[in-house]
């Protein structure tokens, strides 16, 4: 989610230095939500080594997936087992049914 008119590659807009690319990203690619503006990492924080910034961001995505899997295993699965026992459904049927209900809730 970006605000502003456009958020293209900074190198397509008369930016010749990493400082001007950083200014472009900060001005044109502001985030509405989230922890931080992820584009500032390769263009502002680590402009000399942008590939390392990409590695950091990929590691962050991997961490988030692992964290979500842990949350699902430790919180959602036990709750699903209790619901399956209470309704006398099979675990697979309860999982598919609640997945469909959760998908339709949003």
Tab-separated table of C-alpha atoms in Angstrom:
chain	number	residue	atom	x	y	z
A	1	UNK	CA	0.000	0.000	0.000
A	2	UNK	CA	1.670	3.148	-1.151
A	3	UNK	CA	0.696	6.742	-0.870
A	4	UNK	CA	1.687	9.305	-3.403
A	5	UNK	CA	1.388	9.456	-7.146
A	6	UNK	CA	3.776	6.622	-8.112
A	7	UNK	CA	6.328	4.380	-6.522
A	8	UNK	CA	8.534	3.187	-9.356
A	9	UNK	CA	12.183	2.351	-9.411
A	10	UNK	CA	14.074	5.399	-8.173
A	11	UNK	CA	16.605	4.933	-10.949
A	12	UNK	CA	13.907	5.706	-13.555
A	13	UNK	CA	13.362	9.244	-12.198
A	14	UNK	CA	16.477	11.329	-12.689
A	15	UNK	CA	18.157	9.944	-9.592
A	16	UNK	CA	21.870	9.608	-10.068
A	17	UNK	CA	23.073	9.065	-6.512
A	18	UNK	CA	22.032	6.818	-3.673
A	19	UNK	CA	21.066	9.914	-1.643
A	20	UNK	CA	18.591	11.055	-4.292
A	21	UNK	CA	17.238	7.495	-4.617
A	22	UNK	CA	16.728	7.448	-0.836
A	23	UNK	CA	14.906	10.788	-0.941
A	24	UNK	CA	12.694	9.509	-3.767
A	25	UNK	CA	11.772	6.351	-1.841
A	26	UNK	CA	11.061	8.319	1.344
A	27	UNK	CA	8.937	10.862	-0.510
A	28	UNK	CA	7.076	8.709	-3.050
A	29	UNK	CA	6.867	5.266	-1.407
A	30	UNK	CA	5.515	5.946	2.073
A	31	UNK	CA	3.785	3.018	3.733
A	32	UNK	CA	0.344	3.328	5.315
A	33	UNK	CA	0.997	0.517	7.786
A	34	UNK	CA	3.512	-2.034	8.858
A	35	UNK	CA	6.589	-1.973	11.008
A	36	UNK	CA	8.720	0.114	8.685
A	37	UNK	CA	9.076	1.093	5.043
A	38	UNK	CA	10.821	-1.947	3.605
A	39	UNK	CA	12.126	-0.023	0.594
A	40	UNK	CA	14.245	2.227	2.798
A	41	UNK	CA	16.456	-0.721	3.748
A	42	UNK	CA	18.085	-1.233	0.314
A	43	UNK	CA	17.925	2.411	-0.791
A	44	UNK	CA	18.656	4.314	2.438
A	45	UNK	CA	20.131	2.053	5.125
A	46	UNK	CA	22.323	-0.193	2.963
A	47	UNK	CA	22.726	1.558	-0.411
A	48	UNK	CA	26.275	0.250	-0.917
A	49	UNK	CA	25.184	-3.389	-0.600
A	50	UNK	CA	21.523	-3.638	-1.730
A	51	UNK	CA	21.772	-7.405	-2.272
A	52	UNK	CA	22.494	-7.852	1.426
A	53	UNK	CA	19.330	-5.865	2.151
A	54	UNK	CA	17.392	-8.301	-0.027
A	55	UNK	CA	18.895	-11.211	1.927
A	56	UNK	CA	17.840	-9.547	5.188
A	57	UNK	CA	14.293	-9.044	3.891
A	58	UNK	CA	14.070	-12.666	2.696
A	59	UNK	CA	15.269	-13.832	6.112
A	60	UNK	CA	12.557	-11.647	7.679
A	61	UNK	CA	9.894	-13.261	5.480
A	62	UNK	CA	11.184	-16.734	6.412
A	63	UNK	CA	11.043	-15.777	10.105
A	64	UNK	CA	7.453	-14.579	9.732
A	65	UNK	CA	6.395	-17.830	8.053
A	66	UNK	CA	8.059	-19.886	10.787
A	67	UNK	CA	6.414	-17.734	13.460
A	68	UNK	CA	2.988	-18.173	11.838
A	69	UNK	CA	3.493	-21.940	11.630
A	70	UNK	CA	4.435	-22.038	15.306
A	71	UNK	CA	1.359	-19.984	16.238
A	72	UNK	CA	-0.876	-22.292	14.211
A	73	UNK	CA	0.640	-25.423	15.763
A	74	UNK	CA	0.571	-24.185	19.341
A	75	UNK	CA	-2.746	-22.285	19.406
A	76	UNK	CA	-4.989	-23.142	16.485
A	77	UNK	CA	-4.476	-26.908	16.275
A	78	UNK	CA	-5.321	-27.610	19.940
A	79	UNK	CA	-8.427	-25.438	19.642
A	80	UNK	CA	-9.424	-27.297	16.498
A	81	UNK	CA	-9.027	-30.647	18.267
A	82	UNK	CA	-11.298	-29.501	21.097
A	83	UNK	CA	-13.933	-28.277	18.642
A	84	UNK	CA	-13.697	-31.545	16.700
A	85	UNK	CA	-14.199	-33.538	19.914
A	86	UNK	CA	-17.145	-31.406	21.035
A	87	UNK	CA	-18.938	-31.654	17.690
A	88	UNK	CA	-17.960	-35.305	17.184
A	89	UNK	CA	-16.446	-34.527	13.788
A	90	UNK	CA	-13.338	-36.068	12.360
A	91	UNK	CA	-10.250	-33.881	12.640
A	92	UNK	CA	-9.951	-33.498	8.869
A	93	UNK	CA	-13.625	-32.590	8.444
A	94	UNK	CA	-13.446	-30.056	11.285
A	95	UNK	CA	-10.315	-28.516	9.807
A	96	UNK	CA	-11.825	-28.130	6.342
A	97	UNK	CA	-15.123	-26.832	7.746
A	98	UNK	CA	-13.475	-24.224	9.955
A	99	UNK	CA	-11.115	-23.240	7.146
A	100	UNK	CA	-14.131	-22.580	4.912
A	101	UNK	CA	-15.920	-20.649	7.684
A	102	UNK	CA	-12.812	-18.571	8.375
A	103	UNK	CA	-12.363	-17.841	4.697
A	104	UNK	CA	-15.950	-16.613	4.400
A	105	UNK	CA	-15.769	-14.479	7.535
A	106	UNK	CA	-13.524	-11.825	5.988
